[in-house]
Amino acid sequence: MLFLFTKLFSIQAQVNQILTEISPLSILSKNGKGSVYLKVSKSSDYILTLDKSSNSDFVFKIYDISNKKYITDKIKSKDFKIRLDQNSLYAIIYVGSKNENIKFSLTDLDFSILSGDFLKAKTSKIEKEDSFFTLKDLPVLNLTSKLKKYVLRIYKSNIYIAYQLENSDDIKVAEFIEDVGWFNLDSSVNGNIINIVNFDFSINSKGNLYIAFVTKSGSDFASELVVKKFNSRKWIDISPGYIENFGSLLNMSIDLKDRLYLTYLREIEGEYKINLISNMGYGNIWTDVIHSYLSKGNSNVNSSNIGLISEPFLGIFYNYKSNNEIKSEFIVNKENAWVNANIPSVYMANFIKGFFDSNFNQIIMSFVSENRPIVSICPLKSNRWINISPNVKMEGSSIDIGLYKNNLFLAFEDNNDVRLIYFKNKNWYFLNKLEHFKGNVTSPQIGIYGNQGLVVSTLSSNSNELFFTLVCR
């Protein structure tokens, strides 16, 4: 067997067969033997977990490529604890059955504990400190029926909610003004346009409001991409006038010069292309920023959104389906061409959000994958992604992040509650030591409320009330 393992190591692992702590790896072992690479972003104790499609015998060893030595004996257990160094590259060398599906995953024990007979990351490893924030409840936004989708945006100390109710095509925008209350702007954004499948909402530095949405195609008509701007009295159309076979996903972003960017999907002869167009913020003149990017697979997947950043460069984070697996990719504009940004691929990223932290000159990216909140940062000087995720298991689907006084806040659903934690000095902490920030609510979103603090919005369990809490120091 030792000879077999030694011989196996001469088999090079595929370049894309790299297991990391935030990116599980699934493979098909056609001949029953092989190897995959293993790399972690921080030195820690980990649990290596293997799930197989059969109950047949399976043996593996781990080889430290950097130091040219085996660091384990033969392992047969499903879950194995091991110390891994961030400066080393490892190989998992395995022998099993032919044509077997194998899934490898890593759990960081710095953020996890053992529970019963199985391994599960728990929030009990998030710490508590004697640092308190002031919490203030703002007026509730009462809705006439159940909410289907909403987007929170804040301009200075004015709060805006773009929302769509169930069983209605109308997109409406409500505004909250301090000492005045909530009121709707105009009747609806879309007017008589129906069959809306998705929308996004953004505000520029002057307080101008923009809504973009895409309609569903039918047997007698193509789908349509519509963009509208609010001119203080009504919504005016600044659409590019495209009527094509659009996908259901789109996203908007506005750069520091108030240029509006819009990314969307377009299907052409069975292939999906990711498009990015821009507008000066007024008029109907839209330009292609860069040529369309051909997705690595079918990118019209059932994800919540596409991720888009416009500062300090243009970047798009999207999902695609390939070989019956849903993967992700982050591409950025480099010398007027799309290139891969080398963030590890994950399975079906949802609630994708990315932004530029100018104080520390870094990109911050967050999303949900396999019921875990994932947060990564990339300092521009290093061009390397660092995983800072609170390795916790969520019983919910949505998250959001926001930056306030150099503390990164993360709100996420967990079993009909919302938890709010913040990242400081390489640790995650519960806000005010509260393991449950708010009960019987879902769908948290975060916005910065001028110089006063940040606002966390949540949706009631009956989906017809939006709550708002101001968090400040």
Short mmCIF file of C-alpha atoms in Angstrom, two decimals:
data_model
loop_
_atom_site.label_atom_id
_atom_site.label_comp_id
_atom_site.label_asym_id
_atom_site.label_seq_id
_atom_site.Cartn_x
_atom_site.Cartn_y
_atom_site.Cartn_z
CA MET A 1 0.00 0.00 0.00
CA LEU A 2 2.86 2.44 0.77
CA PHE A 3 4.27 1.75 -2.69
CA LEU A 4 0.85 2.43 -4.18
CA PHE A 5 0.51 5.78 -2.39
CA THR A 6 4.03 6.78 -3.45
CA LYS A 7 3.24 5.88 -7.01
CA LEU A 8 -0.06 7.74 -6.85
CA PHE A 9 1.62 10.96 -5.86
CA SER A 10 3.25 11.11 -9.26
CA ILE A 11 -0.27 11.60 -10.64
CA GLN A 12 -0.77 15.36 -10.92
CA ALA A 13 -4.02 16.74 -9.55
CA GLN A 14 -6.13 18.87 -11.88
CA VAL A 15 -5.46 22.59 -11.56
CA ASN A 16 -9.10 23.17 -10.63
CA GLN A 17 -9.07 20.35 -8.06
CA ILE A 18 -8.13 22.55 -5.11
CA LEU A 19 -9.89 22.17 -1.77
CA THR A 20 -10.03 25.24 0.50
CA GLU A 21 -11.84 26.01 3.75
CA ILE A 22 -14.49 28.05 1.93
CA SER A 23 -14.75 25.99 -1.24
CA PRO A 24 -15.74 22.30 -0.95
CA LEU A 25 -14.59 20.06 -3.78
CA SER A 26 -16.60 17.37 -5.57
CA ILE A 27 -14.93 14.94 -7.96
CA LEU A 28 -15.67 11.74 -9.87
CA SER A 29 -12.96 9.15 -9.26
CA LYS A 30 -13.09 7.23 -12.53
CA ASN A 31 -10.25 4.79 -11.88
CA GLY A 32 -10.55 4.71 -8.08
CA LYS A 33 -7.31 6.48 -7.29
CA GLY A 34 -5.86 9.95 -7.59
CA SER A 35 -5.01 13.15 -5.75
CA VAL A 36 -6.36 16.64 -5.14
CA TYR A 37 -4.65 19.77 -3.86
CA LEU A 38 -5.42 21.27 -0.45
CA LYS A 39 -4.71 24.92 0.53
CA VAL A 40 -5.94 27.05 3.45
CA SER A 41 -5.83 30.82 3.95
CA LYS A 42 -4.97 30.68 7.66
CA SER A 43 -3.09 28.29 9.92
CA SER A 44 -5.55 26.43 12.14
CA ASP A 45 -6.96 23.08 13.23
CA TYR A 46 -9.42 21.74 10.67
CA ILE A 47 -11.82 18.86 10.24
CA LEU A 48 -11.48 17.19 6.85
CA THR A 49 -14.80 15.56 5.92
CA LEU A 50 -15.36 13.10 3.07
CA ASP A 51 -18.73 12.10 1.67
CA LYS A 52 -18.85 9.21 -0.83
CA SER A 53 -21.55 7.85 -3.10
CA SER A 54 -21.00 4.28 -1.85
CA ASN A 55 -20.04 2.36 1.30
CA SER A 56 -16.95 0.83 -0.31
CA ASP A 57 -13.48 1.02 1.26
CA PHE A 58 -11.69 4.33 0.91
CA VAL A 59 -8.19 5.17 2.16
CA PHE A 60 -6.25 8.42 1.91
CA LYS A 61 -3.07 10.10 3.11
CA ILE A 62 -2.08 13.77 3.20
CA TYR A 63 1.23 14.88 1.76
CA ASP A 64 2.89 18.23 2.53
CA ILE A 65 4.21 19.25 -0.88
CA SER A 66 6.03 22.31 0.45
CA ASN A 67 8.04 20.28 2.99
CA LYS A 68 8.11 17.05 0.95
CA LYS A 69 6.74 14.69 3.59
CA TYR A 70 3.59 12.81 4.59
CA ILE A 71 1.84 14.33 7.60
CA THR A 72 -0.61 11.47 8.20
CA ASP A 73 -0.71 7.70 8.15
CA LYS A 74 -3.40 5.91 6.15
CA ILE A 75 -6.82 7.32 7.10
CA LYS A 76 -10.15 5.52 6.78
CA SER A 77 -12.43 7.72 8.90
CA LYS A 78 -15.03 10.04 7.38
CA ASP A 79 -14.06 12.99 9.62
CA PHE A 80 -10.42 13.63 10.43
CA LYS A 81 -8.88 16.40 12.54
CA ILE A 82 -5.65 17.89 11.25
CA ARG A 83 -3.44 20.96 11.72
CA LEU A 84 -2.82 22.84 8.44
CA ASP A 85 -0.41 25.68 7.71
CA GLN A 86 -1.38 28.59 5.48
CA ASN A 87 2.10 28.65 3.94
CA SER A 88 1.99 25.04 2.76
CA LEU A 89 0.43 23.32 -0.22
CA TYR A 90 -0.91 19.82 0.46
CA ALA A 91 -2.13 16.87 -1.57
CA ILE A 92 -4.81 14.38 -0.55
CA ILE A 93 -3.81 11.07 -2.13
CA TYR A 94 -6.64 8.54 -2.17
CA VAL A 95 -7.47 4.96 -3.14
CA GLY A 96 -11.09 3.83 -3.45
CA SER A 97 -13.63 2.38 -5.85
CA LYS A 98 -13.95 3.20 -9.53
CA ASN A 99 -16.58 5.67 -10.76
CA GLU A 100 -17.27 6.99 -7.27
CA ASN A 101 -18.45 10.52 -6.47
CA ILE A 102 -16.43 12.04 -3.63
CA LYS A 103 -16.98 15.36 -1.86
CA PHE A 104 -14.22 16.89 0.29
CA SER A 105 -14.88 19.76 2.72
CA LEU A 106 -13.00 21.57 5.51
CA THR A 107 -14.33 23.01 8.78
CA ASP A 108 -12.19 25.51 10.69
CA LEU A 109 -12.23 24.52 14.38
CA ASP A 110 -11.32 28.05 15.46
CA PHE A 111 -14.97 28.89 14.82
CA SER A 112 -16.59 25.48 15.37
CA ILE A 113 -17.32 22.94 18.08
CA LEU A 114 -18.28 19.27 18.10
CA SER A 115 -21.97 18.58 18.62
CA GLY A 116 -23.12 15.07 19.44
CA ASP A 117 -21.78 12.49 17.04
CA PHE A 118 -21.38 14.88 14.13
CA LEU A 119 -19.52 18.07 13.31
CA LYS A 120 -21.40 21.33 13.03
CA ALA A 121 -20.30 24.94 13.16
CA LYS A 122 -22.16 26.86 15.86
CA THR A 123 -22.49 30.50 16.76
CA SER A 124 -21.31 29.79 20.31
CA LYS A 125 -17.75 30.42 19.13
CA ILE A 126 -18.58 34.00 18.24
CA GLU A 127 -17.20 36.08 21.09
CA LYS A 128 -18.68 38.73 23.38
CA GLU A 129 -16.97 41.92 24.52
CA ASP A 130 -17.77 44.84 26.80
CA SER A 131 -18.31 47.27 23.96
CA PHE A 132 -21.87 48.51 23.56
CA PHE A 133 -23.81 50.21 20.80
CA THR A 134 -26.97 52.27 21.19
CA LEU A 135 -30.07 50.76 19.56
CA LYS A 136 -33.05 52.87 18.49
CA ASP A 137 -36.21 51.55 16.82
CA LEU A 138 -37.42 53.68 13.91
CA PRO A 139 -41.05 53.82 12.67
CA VAL A 140 -42.39 50.62 11.10
CA LEU A 141 -43.32 50.50 7.40
CA ASN A 142 -46.73 48.81 7.24
CA LEU A 143 -47.58 47.08 3.95
CA THR A 144 -51.01 46.33 2.50
CA SER A 145 -50.14 42.68 1.75
CA LYS A 146 -47.23 40.24 1.91
CA LEU A 147 -43.87 41.45 0.66
CA LYS A 148 -42.19 39.65 -2.24
CA LYS A 149 -38.91 41.60 -2.43
CA TYR A 150 -37.42 44.79 -1.07
CA VAL A 151 -34.18 46.77 -1.42
CA LEU A 152 -32.94 49.16 1.29
CA ARG A 153 -31.02 52.27 0.25
CA ILE A 154 -30.09 55.36 2.31
CA TYR A 155 -29.16 58.86 1.19
CA LYS A 156 -27.76 60.94 4.06
CA SER A 157 -30.51 60.59 6.70
CA ASN A 158 -33.35 59.67 4.32
CA ILE A 159 -34.26 55.97 4.14
CA TYR A 160 -35.70 54.51 0.93
CA ILE A 161 -37.31 51.13 0.36
CA ALA A 162 -38.01 49.83 -3.16
CA TYR A 163 -40.44 46.96 -2.85
CA GLN A 164 -42.80 44.63 -4.65
CA LEU A 165 -45.76 42.89 -3.02
CA GLU A 166 -46.96 39.37 -3.73
CA ASN A 167 -49.56 39.03 -6.50
CA SER A 168 -48.59 42.42 -7.91
CA ASP A 169 -46.26 43.68 -10.63
CA ASP A 170 -46.05 47.17 -9.14
CA ILE A 171 -42.65 48.33 -7.94
CA LYS A 172 -43.04 51.10 -5.38
CA VAL A 173 -40.56 53.26 -3.48
CA ALA A 174 -41.29 54.45 0.06
CA GLU A 175 -39.27 57.21 1.73
CA PHE A 176 -38.73 57.85 5.43
CA ILE A 177 -37.89 61.38 6.52
CA GLU A 178 -36.95 61.97 10.12
CA ASP A 179 -39.74 63.69 12.11
CA VAL A 180 -42.10 63.18 9.12
CA GLY A 181 -42.53 59.42 8.65
CA TRP A 182 -43.09 57.06 5.71
CA PHE A 183 -44.75 57.92 2.40
CA ASN A 184 -44.77 56.48 -1.15
CA LEU A 185 -43.12 58.33 -4.03
CA ASP A 186 -45.60 58.40 -6.93
CA SER A 187 -47.94 55.44 -7.54
CA SER A 188 -45.62 52.84 -9.10
CA VAL A 189 -42.30 52.82 -10.92
CA ASN A 190 -43.29 50.48 -13.75
CA GLY A 191 -46.64 52.04 -14.67
CA ASN A 192 -48.47 49.65 -16.99
CA ILE A 193 -45.47 47.37 -17.63
CA ILE A 194 -46.19 43.84 -16.36
CA ASN A 195 -44.49 40.43 -15.97
CA ILE A 196 -41.56 41.83 -13.99
CA VAL A 197 -39.17 39.10 -12.87
CA ASN A 198 -36.49 41.09 -11.05
CA PHE A 199 -35.43 44.63 -10.14
CA ASP A 200 -32.64 46.60 -8.47
CA PHE A 201 -32.49 50.03 -6.84
CA SER A 202 -29.67 52.55 -6.44
CA ILE A 203 -29.03 56.18 -5.37
CA ASN A 204 -26.18 58.43 -6.52
CA SER A 205 -24.24 61.02 -4.50
CA LYS A 206 -26.72 63.78 -5.39
CA GLY A 207 -29.71 61.80 -4.12
CA ASN A 208 -31.05 60.77 -7.55
CA LEU A 209 -33.02 57.51 -7.45
CA TYR A 210 -32.76 54.79 -10.12
CA ILE A 211 -34.75 51.58 -10.61
CA ALA A 212 -33.85 48.90 -13.19
CA PHE A 213 -36.02 45.89 -13.93
CA VAL A 214 -36.37 43.12 -16.49
CA THR A 215 -39.60 41.58 -17.79
CA LYS A 216 -40.42 38.00 -18.65
CA SER A 217 -40.71 37.04 -22.32
CA GLY A 218 -43.83 35.38 -23.73
CA SER A 219 -44.93 33.62 -26.91
CA ASP A 220 -45.74 36.94 -28.61
CA PHE A 221 -43.15 39.27 -27.11
CA ALA A 222 -39.50 39.41 -26.04
CA SER A 223 -38.26 40.39 -22.60
CA GLU A 224 -37.43 44.02 -21.93
CA LEU A 225 -34.81 45.86 -19.88
CA VAL A 226 -36.17 49.06 -18.31
CA VAL A 227 -34.38 51.77 -16.30
CA LYS A 228 -36.17 54.69 -14.65
CA LYS A 229 -35.00 57.79 -12.77
CA PHE A 230 -37.01 59.82 -10.26
CA ASN A 231 -36.95 63.56 -11.03
CA SER A 232 -38.49 64.69 -7.70
CA ARG A 233 -42.04 64.48 -9.11
CA LYS A 234 -42.33 61.32 -11.21
CA TRP A 235 -40.39 58.42 -12.69
CA ILE A 236 -38.93 59.14 -16.14
CA ASP A 237 -37.68 56.51 -18.57
CA ILE A 238 -33.95 56.40 -19.36
CA SER A 239 -33.97 52.81 -20.66
CA PRO A 240 -31.42 51.62 -23.23
CA GLY A 241 -34.31 50.35 -25.39
CA TYR A 242 -33.10 46.76 -25.52
CA ILE A 243 -35.72 44.09 -26.28
CA GLU A 244 -33.97 40.73 -26.32
CA ASN A 245 -33.89 37.37 -24.58
CA PHE A 246 -32.74 38.56 -21.15
CA GLY A 247 -32.02 36.38 -18.16
CA SER A 248 -33.78 37.09 -14.88
CA LEU A 249 -30.76 38.51 -13.02
CA LEU A 250 -29.46 42.07 -13.02
CA ASN A 251 -27.65 44.51 -10.74
CA MET A 252 -26.82 48.23 -10.62
CA SER A 253 -23.86 50.13 -9.22
CA ILE A 254 -22.82 53.79 -9.23
CA ASP A 255 -19.20 54.96 -9.15
CA LEU A 256 -17.70 58.03 -7.45
CA LYS A 257 -18.39 60.15 -10.55
CA ASP A 258 -22.09 59.17 -10.47
CA ARG A 259 -21.82 57.04 -13.60
CA LEU A 260 -24.51 54.35 -13.54
CA TYR A 261 -23.52 50.75 -14.37
CA LEU A 262 -25.93 47.94 -15.15
CA THR A 263 -25.04 44.27 -15.57
CA TYR A 264 -27.45 41.69 -16.92
CA LEU A 265 -27.65 38.31 -18.65
CA ARG A 266 -28.43 37.74 -22.30
CA GLU A 267 -29.01 34.39 -24.01
CA ILE A 268 -27.72 34.02 -27.57
CA GLU A 269 -28.17 30.66 -29.32
CA GLY A 270 -28.03 28.69 -26.09
CA GLU A 271 -25.03 30.56 -24.66
CA TYR A 272 -25.26 33.08 -21.82
CA LYS A 273 -23.34 36.31 -22.02
CA ILE A 274 -22.79 38.71 -19.14
CA ASN A 275 -23.16 42.29 -20.28
CA LEU A 276 -22.14 45.57 -18.64
CA ILE A 277 -23.47 48.91 -19.88
CA SER A 278 -23.17 52.43 -18.47
CA ASN A 279 -25.04 55.73 -18.46
CA MET A 280 -24.03 59.21 -17.26
CA GLY A 281 -27.09 59.19 -14.99
CA TYR A 282 -29.40 61.02 -17.36
CA GLY A 283 -30.83 60.54 -20.86
CA ASN A 284 -31.17 57.34 -22.89
CA ILE A 285 -27.56 57.07 -24.09
CA TRP A 286 -26.03 53.81 -22.86
CA THR A 287 -22.63 52.45 -23.88
CA ASP A 288 -21.04 49.02 -23.68
CA VAL A 289 -18.28 49.29 -21.08
CA ILE A 290 -16.41 46.17 -22.14
CA HIS A 291 -17.26 43.41 -24.58
CA SER A 292 -19.70 40.76 -23.38
CA TYR A 293 -18.23 37.99 -21.24
CA LEU A 294 -19.16 34.45 -22.21
CA SER A 295 -20.26 32.59 -19.10
CA LYS A 296 -18.51 29.33 -18.30
CA GLY A 297 -21.93 27.65 -18.27
CA ASN A 298 -25.66 28.30 -18.04
CA SER A 299 -25.69 31.41 -15.83
CA ASN A 300 -29.48 31.81 -15.70
CA VAL A 301 -29.58 29.85 -12.43
CA ASN A 302 -31.98 30.29 -9.52
CA SER A 303 -29.77 32.76 -7.66
CA SER A 304 -30.90 35.92 -5.90
CA ASN A 305 -28.67 38.29 -7.86
CA ILE A 306 -25.46 39.06 -9.72
CA GLY A 307 -22.78 40.90 -7.78
CA LEU A 308 -21.41 44.16 -9.23
CA ILE A 309 -18.80 46.64 -7.99
CA SER A 310 -17.79 49.87 -9.74
CA GLU A 311 -14.97 51.09 -7.47
CA PRO A 312 -11.97 51.05 -7.63
CA PHE A 313 -12.45 48.89 -10.73
CA LEU A 314 -15.33 47.08 -12.40
CA GLY A 315 -16.09 43.58 -11.17
CA ILE A 316 -18.92 41.06 -11.67
CA PHE A 317 -19.65 38.03 -9.46
CA TYR A 318 -21.99 35.46 -11.01
CA ASN A 319 -23.10 31.81 -10.79
CA TYR A 320 -23.12 29.28 -13.61
CA LYS A 321 -24.10 25.65 -14.10
CA SER A 322 -21.51 23.24 -15.46
CA ASN A 323 -21.51 19.43 -15.37
CA ASN A 324 -24.66 19.46 -13.20
CA GLU A 325 -22.91 21.61 -10.57
CA ILE A 326 -23.51 25.28 -9.82
CA LYS A 327 -20.27 27.20 -9.41
CA SER A 328 -19.28 30.86 -9.14
CA GLU A 329 -16.75 33.21 -10.69
CA PHE A 330 -15.61 36.78 -9.99
CA ILE A 331 -14.33 38.63 -13.06
CA VAL A 332 -12.75 42.11 -13.12
CA ASN A 333 -11.84 44.64 -15.77
CA LYS A 334 -8.12 44.64 -16.43
CA GLU A 335 -6.85 46.69 -19.37
CA ASN A 336 -10.30 46.62 -20.98
CA ALA A 337 -10.65 42.84 -20.77
CA TRP A 338 -12.42 40.50 -18.35
CA VAL A 339 -10.09 38.38 -16.22
CA ASN A 340 -10.72 35.96 -13.36
CA ALA A 341 -10.13 37.57 -9.94
CA ASN A 342 -9.05 34.27 -8.33
CA ILE A 343 -11.62 34.22 -5.54
CA PRO A 344 -12.38 30.55 -4.72
CA SER A 345 -15.46 29.20 -6.47
CA VAL A 346 -18.41 28.20 -4.27
CA TYR A 347 -21.63 26.28 -4.79
CA MET A 348 -24.57 28.61 -5.62
CA ALA A 349 -23.74 32.00 -4.12
CA ASN A 350 -26.79 33.99 -3.01
CA PHE A 351 -27.28 37.53 -1.68
CA ILE A 352 -23.99 38.58 -3.25
CA LYS A 353 -22.63 41.94 -2.14
CA GLY A 354 -19.29 43.57 -2.76
CA PHE A 355 -17.88 47.02 -2.10
CA PHE A 356 -14.64 48.98 -1.83
CA ASP A 357 -13.34 49.89 1.63
CA SER A 358 -11.31 53.03 0.90
CA ASN A 359 -10.04 53.33 4.49
CA PHE A 360 -8.05 50.10 4.20
CA ASN A 361 -7.83 49.99 0.39
CA GLN A 362 -9.50 46.59 0.07
CA ILE A 363 -12.45 44.86 -1.57
CA ILE A 364 -15.00 43.20 0.73
CA MET A 365 -17.22 40.45 -0.68
CA SER A 366 -20.03 38.53 1.02
CA PHE A 367 -22.61 35.92 0.03
CA VAL A 368 -24.39 32.79 1.26
CA SER A 369 -23.28 29.35 0.09
CA GLU A 370 -24.64 26.04 1.38
CA ASN A 371 -26.27 27.73 4.38
CA ARG A 372 -23.08 29.46 5.46
CA PRO A 373 -22.29 33.19 5.41
CA ILE A 374 -19.06 33.74 3.50
CA VAL A 375 -17.04 36.95 3.90
CA SER A 376 -13.75 37.54 2.09
CA ILE A 377 -11.46 40.55 1.80
CA CYS A 378 -8.84 41.34 -0.81
CA PRO A 379 -6.25 44.06 -0.02
CA LEU A 380 -5.40 45.69 -3.34
CA LYS A 381 -1.68 45.68 -2.62
CA SER A 382 -1.62 41.89 -2.20
CA ASN A 383 -4.25 40.85 -4.76
CA ARG A 384 -5.01 37.84 -2.53
CA TRP A 385 -8.35 36.84 -1.03
CA ILE A 386 -8.49 36.25 2.72
CA ASN A 387 -11.39 34.32 4.22
CA ILE A 388 -12.68 35.98 7.41
CA SER A 389 -16.01 34.13 7.51
CA PRO A 390 -17.65 33.33 10.85
CA ASN A 391 -17.84 29.63 10.06
CA VAL A 392 -21.42 29.21 11.27
CA LYS A 393 -24.33 27.21 9.94
CA MET A 394 -27.41 29.29 9.15
CA GLU A 395 -31.00 28.14 9.23
CA GLY A 396 -32.01 30.86 6.81
CA SER A 397 -31.24 32.17 3.35
CA SER A 398 -30.29 35.86 3.41
CA ILE A 399 -27.43 38.00 4.72
CA ASP A 400 -26.10 41.52 4.35
CA ILE A 401 -22.95 43.40 5.37
CA GLY A 402 -22.10 47.02 6.08
CA LEU A 403 -19.10 49.04 7.26
CA TYR A 404 -19.48 51.47 10.18
CA LYS A 405 -16.56 53.16 11.98
CA ASN A 406 -14.13 50.59 10.53
CA ASN A 407 -16.15 47.70 11.99
CA LEU A 408 -17.62 45.24 9.49
CA PHE A 409 -21.18 44.26 10.44
CA LEU A 410 -22.87 41.06 9.28
CA ALA A 411 -26.60 40.37 9.65
CA PHE A 412 -27.96 36.92 8.82
CA GLU A 413 -31.11 34.84 9.19
CA ASP A 414 -31.07 31.94 11.61
CA ASN A 415 -34.21 29.95 12.43
CA ASN A 416 -36.71 32.85 12.12
CA ASP A 417 -34.37 35.17 14.02
CA VAL A 418 -31.78 37.66 12.83
CA ARG A 419 -28.28 37.68 14.30
CA LEU A 420 -26.05 40.74 14.08
CA ILE A 421 -22.30 40.35 14.58
CA TYR A 422 -19.28 42.54 13.83
CA PHE A 423 -15.66 41.88 12.91
CA LYS A 424 -12.93 43.54 14.96
CA ASN A 425 -9.28 42.63 15.58
CA LYS A 426 -9.62 39.34 13.67
CA ASN A 427 -12.60 38.16 15.75
CA TRP A 428 -16.37 38.17 15.33
CA TYR A 429 -18.48 39.53 18.22
CA PHE A 430 -22.18 39.54 19.00
CA LEU A 431 -23.57 43.07 19.02
CA ASN A 432 -24.07 44.08 22.68
CA LYS A 433 -23.55 40.41 23.61
CA LEU A 434 -26.95 39.63 22.05
CA GLU A 435 -27.00 36.19 20.44
CA HIS A 436 -30.37 37.11 18.89
CA PHE A 437 -30.54 40.66 17.57
CA LYS A 438 -34.25 40.44 16.68
CA GLY A 439 -36.77 37.59 16.95
CA ASN A 440 -39.50 36.37 14.57
CA VAL A 441 -38.07 38.28 11.61
CA THR A 442 -36.25 37.49 8.35
CA SER A 443 -34.59 39.18 5.36
CA PRO A 444 -32.08 41.52 7.06
CA GLN A 445 -30.52 44.39 5.11
CA ILE A 446 -27.98 47.00 6.21
CA GLY A 447 -27.57 50.65 5.19
CA ILE A 448 -25.38 53.50 6.45
CA TYR A 449 -27.47 56.28 8.04
CA GLY A 450 -25.42 59.40 7.38
CA ASN A 451 -23.06 60.12 10.29
CA GLN A 452 -25.52 58.73 12.83
CA GLY A 453 -24.84 55.01 12.45
CA LEU A 454 -26.18 52.10 10.46
CA VAL A 455 -29.75 50.93 9.92
CA VAL A 456 -30.73 47.25 10.01
CA SER A 457 -34.05 46.45 8.35
CA THR A 458 -35.93 43.19 8.97
CA LEU A 459 -39.19 41.68 7.73
CA SER A 460 -41.90 40.46 10.12
CA SER A 461 -42.82 36.77 10.21
CA ASN A 462 -46.14 37.52 8.47
CA SER A 463 -44.25 39.44 5.75
CA ASN A 464 -46.33 42.63 5.91
CA GLU A 465 -44.22 44.83 8.20
CA LEU A 466 -40.68 46.15 7.81
CA PHE A 467 -38.81 47.03 11.01
CA PHE A 468 -35.84 49.40 11.21
CA THR A 469 -33.24 49.64 13.97
CA LEU A 470 -30.61 52.36 14.17
CA VAL A 471 -27.27 51.11 15.53
CA CYS A 472 -24.89 53.84 16.64
CA ARG A 473 -22.17 54.85 19.09
#
